[in-house]
Coordinates of C-alpha atoms and ligand atoms in Angstrom, one line a residue:
X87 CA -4.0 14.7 20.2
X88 CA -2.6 12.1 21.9
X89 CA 1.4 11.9 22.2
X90 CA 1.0 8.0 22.0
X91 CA -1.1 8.2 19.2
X92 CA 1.0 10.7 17.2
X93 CA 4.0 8.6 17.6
X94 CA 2.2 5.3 16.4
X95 CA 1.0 7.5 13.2
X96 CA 4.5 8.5 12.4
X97 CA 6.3 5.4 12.8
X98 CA 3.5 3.9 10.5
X99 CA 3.9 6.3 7.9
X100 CA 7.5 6.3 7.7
X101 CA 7.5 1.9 7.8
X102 CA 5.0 2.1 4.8
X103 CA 7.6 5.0 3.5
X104 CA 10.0 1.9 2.4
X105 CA 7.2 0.6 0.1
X106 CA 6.9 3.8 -1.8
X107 CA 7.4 3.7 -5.8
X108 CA 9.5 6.7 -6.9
X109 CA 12.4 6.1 -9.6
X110 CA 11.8 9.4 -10.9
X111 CA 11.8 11.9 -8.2
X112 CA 13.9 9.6 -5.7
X113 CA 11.7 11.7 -3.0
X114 CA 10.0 8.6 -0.9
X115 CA 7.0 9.6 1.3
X116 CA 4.9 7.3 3.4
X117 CA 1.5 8.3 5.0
X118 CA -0.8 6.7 7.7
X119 CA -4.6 7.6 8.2
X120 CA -6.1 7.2 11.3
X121 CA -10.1 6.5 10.9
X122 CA -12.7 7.4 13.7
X123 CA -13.0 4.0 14.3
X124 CA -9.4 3.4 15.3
X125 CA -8.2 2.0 11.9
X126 CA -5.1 3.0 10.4
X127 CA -4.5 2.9 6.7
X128 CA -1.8 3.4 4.8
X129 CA -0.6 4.9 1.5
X130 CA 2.7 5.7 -0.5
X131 CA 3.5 7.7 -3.3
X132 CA 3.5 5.9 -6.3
X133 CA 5.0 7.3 -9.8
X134 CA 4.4 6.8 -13.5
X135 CA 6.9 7.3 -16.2
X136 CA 4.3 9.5 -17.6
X137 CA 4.7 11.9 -14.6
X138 CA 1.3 13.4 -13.6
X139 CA -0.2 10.0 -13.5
X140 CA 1.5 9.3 -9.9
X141 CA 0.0 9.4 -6.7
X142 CA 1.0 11.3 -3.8
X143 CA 1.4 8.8 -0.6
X144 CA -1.9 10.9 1.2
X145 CA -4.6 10.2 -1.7
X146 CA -3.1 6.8 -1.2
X147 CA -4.1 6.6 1.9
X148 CA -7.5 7.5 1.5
X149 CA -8.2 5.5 -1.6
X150 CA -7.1 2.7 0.5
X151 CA -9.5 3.4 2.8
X152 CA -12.3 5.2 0.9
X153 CA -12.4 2.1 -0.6
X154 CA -13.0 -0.2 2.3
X155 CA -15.5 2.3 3.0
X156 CA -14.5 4.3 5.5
X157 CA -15.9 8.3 5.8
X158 CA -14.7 9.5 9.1
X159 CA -11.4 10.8 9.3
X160 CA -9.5 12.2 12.5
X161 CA -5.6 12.4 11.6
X162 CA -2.9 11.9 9.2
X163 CA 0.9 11.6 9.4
X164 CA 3.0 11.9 6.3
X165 CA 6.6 11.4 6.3
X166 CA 9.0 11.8 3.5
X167 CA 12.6 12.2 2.2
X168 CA 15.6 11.2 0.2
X169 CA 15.1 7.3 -0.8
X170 CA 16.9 5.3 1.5
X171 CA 17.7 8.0 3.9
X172 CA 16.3 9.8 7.2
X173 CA 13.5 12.2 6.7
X174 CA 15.1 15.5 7.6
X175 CA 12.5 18.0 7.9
X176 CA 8.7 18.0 8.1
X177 CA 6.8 16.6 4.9
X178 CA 3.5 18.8 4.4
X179 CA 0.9 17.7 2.1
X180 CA 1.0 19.4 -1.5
X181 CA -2.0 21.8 -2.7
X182 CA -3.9 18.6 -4.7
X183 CA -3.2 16.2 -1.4
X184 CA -4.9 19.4 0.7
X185 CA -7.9 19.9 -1.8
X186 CA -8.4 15.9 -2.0
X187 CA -8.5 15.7 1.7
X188 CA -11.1 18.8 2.3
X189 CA -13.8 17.1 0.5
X190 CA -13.3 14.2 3.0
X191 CA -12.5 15.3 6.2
X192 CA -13.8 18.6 6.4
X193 CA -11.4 21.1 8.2
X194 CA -10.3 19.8 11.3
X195 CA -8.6 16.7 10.9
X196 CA -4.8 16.8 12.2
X197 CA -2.4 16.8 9.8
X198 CA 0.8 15.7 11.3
X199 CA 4.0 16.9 9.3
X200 CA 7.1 14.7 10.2
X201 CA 10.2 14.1 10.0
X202 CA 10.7 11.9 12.8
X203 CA 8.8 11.4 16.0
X204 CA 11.4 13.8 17.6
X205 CA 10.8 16.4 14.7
X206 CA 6.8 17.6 13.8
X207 CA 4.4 19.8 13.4
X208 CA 0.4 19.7 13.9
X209 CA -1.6 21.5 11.8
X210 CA -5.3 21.7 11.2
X211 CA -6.5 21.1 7.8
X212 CA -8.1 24.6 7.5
X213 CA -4.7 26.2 9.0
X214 CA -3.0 24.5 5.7
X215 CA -5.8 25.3 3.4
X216 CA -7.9 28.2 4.5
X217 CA -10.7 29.1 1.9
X218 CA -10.9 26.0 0.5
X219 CA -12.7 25.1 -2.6
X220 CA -16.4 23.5 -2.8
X221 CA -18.8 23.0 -4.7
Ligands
LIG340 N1 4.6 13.6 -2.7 C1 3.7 12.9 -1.9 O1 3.6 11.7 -1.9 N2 3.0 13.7 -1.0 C2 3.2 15.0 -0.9 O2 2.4 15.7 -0.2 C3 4.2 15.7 -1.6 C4 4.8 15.0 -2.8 C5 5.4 12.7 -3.7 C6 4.9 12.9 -5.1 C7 6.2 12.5 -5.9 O3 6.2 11.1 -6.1 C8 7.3 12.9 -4.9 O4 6.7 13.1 -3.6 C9 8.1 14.1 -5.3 O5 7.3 15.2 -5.6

């Protein structure tokens, strides 16, 4: 993927990061969604005091744009860390965010992990969630 591209991903993500919702956990994460088409949506995690009702910042993302009714998805950057401080290492997506994002994207969209735009990784979807569950 482009180096351009990956970099306008991660800034996005960690810009929306600010918006995130999380009293509970303190543990802000931002996420940006690039579509086929070129659009880029974004998501944050968003808590409930009745814990497993929050979202994760990547389903989010894809609400957001599920909902405007976009299918086709070719990467997403998540970034995430201590509230109101740098990310320090690489946020991957949890096991529901992986599952959620199989049924949409099939495996090969990008998954880019980030702390920064100095400090990644790229992963395939499959890579993170091989044998994945269908129906
Ligand atoms: N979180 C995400 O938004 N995405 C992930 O992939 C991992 C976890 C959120 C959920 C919760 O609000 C906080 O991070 C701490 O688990």
């Amino acid at each position: 993927m482009d180096r351009n591209k990956i970099n306008e991903l991660i800034e996005t993500a960690e810009k929306a990061r600010q918006k995130s919702y999380a009293p509970y956990s303190g543990f802000t994460v931002g996420a940006a969604l690039l579509c086929d088409d070129g659009s880029i949506y974004e998501g944050v995690n968003i808590e409930n005091a009745s814990y497993p009702v929050g979202i994760c910042a990547e389903r989010a993302a894809f609400s957001a744009a599920v909902s405007d009714g976009k299918r086709n998805f070719s990467a997403i950057a998540i970034v995430g860390g201590h509230a109101g401080k740098s990310a320090d290492e690489p946020c991957y997506p949890c096991g529901i965010c992986r599952q959620f994002m199989s049924e949409l994207c099939g495996g090969d969209i990008c998954v880019i992990s980030a702390a920064s735009t100095e400090k990644y990784s790229l992963n395939t979807l499959s890579e993170l969630l091989p044998f994945a569950f269908e129906l």
